[in-house]
PDB file of C-alpha atoms in Angstrom:
ATOM      1  CA  UNK A   1      16.040 -71.494  -4.204  1.00 59.00           C
ATOM      2  CA  UNK A   2      14.644 -69.289  -6.819  1.00 68.00           C
ATOM      3  CA  UNK A   3      15.192 -68.510  -9.652  1.00 77.00           C
ATOM      4  CA  UNK A   4      15.694 -72.014 -10.689  1.00 80.00           C
ATOM      5  CA  UNK A   5      18.634 -72.522 -13.099  1.00 84.00           C
ATOM      6  CA  UNK A   6      18.161 -75.465 -15.479  1.00 83.00           C
ATOM      7  CA  UNK A   7      21.507 -77.404 -16.397  1.00 86.00           C
ATOM      8  CA  UNK A   8      22.201 -80.856 -17.863  1.00 85.00           C
ATOM      9  CA  UNK A   9      24.913 -83.277 -16.432  1.00 83.00           C
ATOM     10  CA  UNK A  10      27.620 -84.687 -18.845  1.00 82.00           C
ATOM     11  CA  UNK A  11      25.323 -87.619 -19.527  1.00 77.00           C
ATOM     12  CA  UNK A  12      22.454 -85.275 -20.493  1.00 78.00           C
ATOM     13  CA  UNK A  13      20.304 -85.773 -17.270  1.00 80.00           C
ATOM     14  CA  UNK A  14      18.512 -82.376 -16.633  1.00 82.00           C
ATOM     15  CA  UNK A  15      18.752 -80.799 -13.098  1.00 82.00           C
ATOM     16  CA  UNK A  16      18.202 -77.679 -11.284  1.00 83.00           C
ATOM     17  CA  UNK A  17      21.263 -75.948  -9.940  1.00 84.00           C
ATOM     18  CA  UNK A  18      21.639 -75.439  -6.228  1.00 80.00           C
ATOM     19  CA  UNK A  19      18.185 -76.824  -5.569  1.00 81.00           C
ATOM     20  CA  UNK A  20      16.796 -80.180  -4.088  1.00 83.00           C
ATOM     21  CA  UNK A  21      14.016 -80.539  -6.554  1.00 85.00           C
ATOM     22  CA  UNK A  22      14.406 -83.605  -8.822  1.00 87.00           C
ATOM     23  CA  UNK A  23      12.373 -83.999 -12.119  1.00 89.00           C
ATOM     24  CA  UNK A  24      12.211 -86.023 -15.163  1.00 91.00           C
ATOM     25  CA  UNK A  25      10.526 -85.345 -18.601  1.00 90.00           C
ATOM     26  CA  UNK A  26       9.320 -87.516 -21.395  1.00 91.00           C
ATOM     27  CA  UNK A  27       7.054 -87.161 -24.424  1.00 91.00           C
ATOM     28  CA  UNK A  28       5.623 -89.445 -27.128  1.00 90.00           C
ATOM     29  CA  UNK A  29       3.031 -88.577 -29.718  1.00 86.00           C
ATOM     30  CA  UNK A  30       0.829 -85.772 -28.376  1.00 84.00           C
ATOM     31  CA  UNK A  31       1.618 -86.352 -24.752  1.00 87.00           C
ATOM     32  CA  UNK A  32       4.019 -84.983 -22.233  1.00 88.00           C
ATOM     33  CA  UNK A  33       4.880 -86.528 -18.883  1.00 90.00           C
ATOM     34  CA  UNK A  34       6.689 -84.854 -15.972  1.00 89.00           C
ATOM     35  CA  UNK A  35       7.706 -86.383 -12.487  1.00 89.00           C
ATOM     36  CA  UNK A  36       8.820 -84.314  -9.551  1.00 87.00           C
ATOM     37  CA  UNK A  37      10.223 -85.507  -6.396  1.00 87.00           C
ATOM     38  CA  UNK A  38      12.501 -84.688  -3.421  1.00 86.00           C
ATOM     39  CA  UNK A  39      14.675 -87.602  -4.440  1.00 88.00           C
ATOM     40  CA  UNK A  40      16.058 -88.849  -7.908  1.00 89.00           C
ATOM     41  CA  UNK A  41      13.179 -89.766 -10.130  1.00 92.00           C
ATOM     42  CA  UNK A  42      12.896 -90.847 -13.778  1.00 92.00           C
ATOM     43  CA  UNK A  43       9.820 -91.129 -16.084  1.00 93.00           C
ATOM     44  CA  UNK A  44       9.352 -92.365 -19.540  1.00 93.00           C
ATOM     45  CA  UNK A  45       6.086 -92.241 -21.755  1.00 93.00           C
ATOM     46  CA  UNK A  46       5.540 -94.255 -24.866  1.00 91.00           C
ATOM     47  CA  UNK A  47       2.623 -94.373 -27.279  1.00 91.00           C
ATOM     48  CA  UNK A  48       1.659 -97.744 -28.477  1.00 89.00           C
ATOM     49  CA  UNK A  49       2.800 -97.722 -32.099  1.00 82.00           C
ATOM     50  CA  UNK A  50       3.781-100.830 -34.246  1.00 70.00           C
ATOM     51  CA  UNK A  51       6.599-102.524 -32.563  1.00 69.00           C
ATOM     52  CA  UNK A  52       9.592-103.015 -34.804  1.00 71.00           C
ATOM     53  CA  UNK A  53      10.739-106.720 -34.427  1.00 73.00           C
ATOM     54  CA  UNK A  54      14.426-105.884 -34.906  1.00 76.00           C
ATOM     55  CA  UNK A  55      14.384-103.182 -32.321  1.00 75.00           C
ATOM     56  CA  UNK A  56      12.548-105.528 -29.828  1.00 77.00           C
ATOM     57  CA  UNK A  57      15.230-108.104 -30.339  1.00 76.00           C
ATOM     58  CA  UNK A  58      17.996-105.529 -29.745  1.00 76.00           C
ATOM     59  CA  UNK A  59      16.344-104.199 -26.557  1.00 77.00           C
ATOM     60  CA  UNK A  60      15.182-107.338 -24.948  1.00 80.00           C
ATOM     61  CA  UNK A  61      16.848-110.397 -23.760  1.00 80.00           C
ATOM     62  CA  UNK A  62      15.727-113.884 -24.809  1.00 83.00           C
ATOM     63  CA  UNK A  63      14.520-114.402 -21.176  1.00 81.00           C
ATOM     64  CA  UNK A  64      12.493-111.182 -21.355  1.00 81.00           C
ATOM     65  CA  UNK A  65      11.052-112.283 -24.581  1.00 85.00           C
ATOM     66  CA  UNK A  66      10.064-115.703 -23.296  1.00 85.00           C
ATOM     67  CA  UNK A  67       8.261-114.079 -20.332  1.00 82.00           C
ATOM     68  CA  UNK A  68       6.312-111.780 -22.375  1.00 82.00           C
ATOM     69  CA  UNK A  69       5.245-114.615 -24.506  1.00 84.00           C
ATOM     70  CA  UNK A  70       3.710-116.275 -21.394  1.00 83.00           C
ATOM     71  CA  UNK A  71       1.377-113.175 -20.803  1.00 82.00           C
ATOM     72  CA  UNK A  72      -2.161-113.410 -22.224  1.00 83.00           C
ATOM     73  CA  UNK A  73      -2.280-112.425 -25.961  1.00 82.00           C
ATOM     74  CA  UNK A  74      -3.867-109.147 -25.279  1.00 80.00           C
ATOM     75  CA  UNK A  75      -1.180-108.088 -22.780  1.00 81.00           C
ATOM     76  CA  UNK A  76       1.648-109.272 -25.179  1.00 80.00           C
ATOM     77  CA  UNK A  77       0.757-106.477 -27.601  1.00 77.00           C
ATOM     78  CA  UNK A  78       1.596-103.749 -25.084  1.00 83.00           C
ATOM     79  CA  UNK A  79       4.164-105.409 -22.805  1.00 84.00           C
ATOM     80  CA  UNK A  80       7.067-104.429 -24.869  1.00 84.00           C
ATOM     81  CA  UNK A  81       6.013-100.759 -24.375  1.00 87.00           C
ATOM     82  CA  UNK A  82       5.418-101.211 -20.771  1.00 86.00           C
ATOM     83  CA  UNK A  83       8.757-102.690 -19.832  1.00 83.00           C
ATOM     84  CA  UNK A  84      10.545-100.460 -22.422  1.00 85.00           C
ATOM     85  CA  UNK A  85       9.264 -97.511 -20.397  1.00 88.00           C
ATOM     86  CA  UNK A  86      10.280 -98.969 -17.044  1.00 86.00           C
ATOM     87  CA  UNK A  87      13.952 -99.573 -18.486  1.00 84.00           C
ATOM     88  CA  UNK A  88      13.968 -95.911 -19.788  1.00 87.00           C
ATOM     89  CA  UNK A  89      12.754 -94.619 -16.491  1.00 89.00           C
ATOM     90  CA  UNK A  90      15.659 -96.515 -14.735  1.00 87.00           C
ATOM     91  CA  UNK A  91      18.112 -94.687 -16.965  1.00 86.00           C
ATOM     92  CA  UNK A  92      16.684 -91.322 -16.410  1.00 89.00           C
ATOM     93  CA  UNK A  93      16.512 -91.711 -12.625  1.00 90.00           C
ATOM     94  CA  UNK A  94      19.924 -92.945 -12.280  1.00 86.00           C
ATOM     95  CA  UNK A  95      21.593 -91.038 -15.094  1.00 83.00           C
ATOM     96  CA  UNK A  96      23.132 -94.155 -16.569  1.00 77.00           C
ATOM     97  CA  UNK A  97      21.381 -93.857 -19.859  1.00 67.00           C
ATOM     98  CA  UNK A  98      24.551 -93.319 -21.749  1.00 53.00           C
ATOM     99  CA  UNK A  99      26.476 -96.101 -19.807  1.00 55.00           C
ATOM    100  CA  UNK A 100      24.190 -99.012 -19.798  1.00 59.00           C
ATOM    101  CA  UNK A 101      22.288-100.874 -22.494  1.00 64.00           C
ATOM    102  CA  UNK A 102      18.587-101.791 -22.461  1.00 60.00           C
ATOM    103  CA  UNK A 103      19.343-105.470 -22.027  1.00 59.00           C
ATOM    104  CA  UNK A 104      21.175-105.084 -18.891  1.00 66.00           C
ATOM    105  CA  UNK A 105      18.079-105.382 -16.854  1.00 69.00           C
ATOM    106  CA  UNK A 106      16.126-108.670 -16.295  1.00 72.00           C
ATOM    107  CA  UNK A 107      12.472-108.924 -15.638  1.00 70.00           C
ATOM    108  CA  UNK A 108      10.927-111.174 -12.853  1.00 69.00           C
ATOM    109  CA  UNK A 109       7.464-112.469 -12.413  1.00 65.00           C
ATOM    110  CA  UNK A 110       5.805-110.063  -9.948  1.00 65.00           C
ATOM    111  CA  UNK A 111       2.437-111.857  -9.037  1.00 60.00           C
ATOM    112  CA  UNK A 112       1.393-112.524 -12.511  1.00 58.00           C
ATOM    113  CA  UNK A 113       2.901-109.357 -14.107  1.00 61.00           C
ATOM    114  CA  UNK A 114       6.367-108.835 -15.103  1.00 60.00           C
ATOM    115  CA  UNK A 115       8.551-106.410 -13.169  1.00 67.00           C
ATOM    116  CA  UNK A 116      12.032-105.044 -12.859  1.00 72.00           C
ATOM    117  CA  UNK A 117      14.210-104.744  -9.802  1.00 72.00           C
ATOM    118  CA  UNK A 118      17.130-102.478  -9.701  1.00 75.00           C
ATOM    119  CA  UNK A 119      19.118-101.814  -6.649  1.00 78.00           C
ATOM    120  CA  UNK A 120      17.103 -99.867  -4.100  1.00 83.00           C
ATOM    121  CA  UNK A 121      14.833 -98.124  -6.734  1.00 86.00           C
ATOM    122  CA  UNK A 122      11.110 -98.343  -6.791  1.00 86.00           C
ATOM    123  CA  UNK A 123       9.405 -99.023 -10.086  1.00 85.00           C
ATOM    124  CA  UNK A 124       5.893 -98.874 -11.572  1.00 84.00           C
ATOM    125  CA  UNK A 125       4.133 -98.646 -14.905  1.00 81.00           C
ATOM    126  CA  UNK A 126       0.785 -97.053 -15.544  1.00 82.00           C
ATOM    127  CA  UNK A 127      -1.710 -97.426 -18.305  1.00 78.00           C
ATOM    128  CA  UNK A 128      -3.546 -94.257 -17.588  1.00 81.00           C
ATOM    129  CA  UNK A 129      -3.721 -92.745 -21.261  1.00 84.00           C
ATOM    130  CA  UNK A 130      -5.249 -94.706 -24.101  1.00 85.00           C
ATOM    131  CA  UNK A 131      -2.626 -96.541 -26.060  1.00 89.00           C
ATOM    132  CA  UNK A 132       0.300 -95.356 -24.038  1.00 91.00           C
ATOM    133  CA  UNK A 133       2.587 -96.799 -21.299  1.00 90.00           C
ATOM    134  CA  UNK A 134       4.176 -94.796 -18.437  1.00 91.00           C
ATOM    135  CA  UNK A 135       7.083 -95.914 -16.432  1.00 90.00           C
ATOM    136  CA  UNK A 136       8.246 -94.283 -13.286  1.00 91.00           C
ATOM    137  CA  UNK A 137      11.559 -95.126 -11.345  1.00 90.00           C
ATOM    138  CA  UNK A 138      12.225 -93.447  -8.075  1.00 90.00           C
ATOM    139  CA  UNK A 139      14.628 -93.615  -5.078  1.00 86.00           C
ATOM    140  CA  UNK A 140      11.553 -93.538  -2.674  1.00 84.00           C
ATOM    141  CA  UNK A 141       8.418 -95.438  -2.668  1.00 82.00           C
ATOM    142  CA  UNK A 142       6.038 -93.972  -5.525  1.00 75.00           C
ATOM    143  CA  UNK A 143       3.288 -91.699  -4.693  1.00 69.00           C
ATOM    144  CA  UNK A 144      -0.086 -92.662  -5.945  1.00 63.00           C
ATOM    145  CA  UNK A 145      -0.769 -89.071  -7.116  1.00 66.00           C
ATOM    146  CA  UNK A 146      -0.887 -88.855 -10.883  1.00 71.00           C
ATOM    147  CA  UNK A 147      -2.461 -85.855 -12.549  1.00 71.00           C
ATOM    148  CA  UNK A 148      -3.718 -85.670 -16.078  1.00 72.00           C
ATOM    149  CA  UNK A 149      -3.745 -82.075 -17.151  1.00 71.00           C
ATOM    150  CA  UNK A 150      -4.801 -80.590 -20.412  1.00 72.00           C
ATOM    151  CA  UNK A 151      -2.800 -77.751 -21.894  1.00 73.00           C
ATOM    152  CA  UNK A 152      -5.691 -75.536 -21.399  1.00 79.00           C
ATOM    153  CA  UNK A 153      -5.714 -76.211 -17.724  1.00 77.00           C
ATOM    154  CA  UNK A 154      -2.030 -75.639 -17.375  1.00 72.00           C
ATOM    155  CA  UNK A 155      -2.297 -72.267 -19.206  1.00 73.00           C
ATOM    156  CA  UNK A 156      -5.160 -71.268 -17.202  1.00 75.00           C
ATOM    157  CA  UNK A 157      -3.241 -71.997 -13.957  1.00 73.00           C
ATOM    158  CA  UNK A 158      -0.228 -70.235 -14.974  1.00 68.00           C
ATOM    159  CA  UNK A 159      -2.033 -67.185 -16.313  1.00 73.00           C
ATOM    160  CA  UNK A 160      -3.959 -66.477 -13.081  1.00 67.00           C
TER     161      UNK A 160
END
């Protein structure tokens, strides 16, 4: 239904009133990410900056840190960001961000790469931008369609 009325749930999760369009937003550095679906969806984007050791220890369990240490050294440098974005995408999809803590989710070995399983949700992470991790959680299998649009292209499309 149009016009779309933007609101927030008590936990801060955004939604459109009286509409079956689900969306999620994230930003980091100079990038913005948006996911849209007919079912609940969450997205999180994180630029790779210097990982803060205290924050890592607060966010990840000992088991998670041990599993990350088993990855090749080059992958260890970005794994914290990859899996942080997956955890955040779960919170955004379910709306449980203010209820759960980041260490509530465990990783598993998914064919040589770490993964997270949470209820009946589907998760994936993408490295489609330089020095960025992108995590997506959805209540349905994830579409392979990812669009990388510049601000200029968005403006030109909207102004037509």
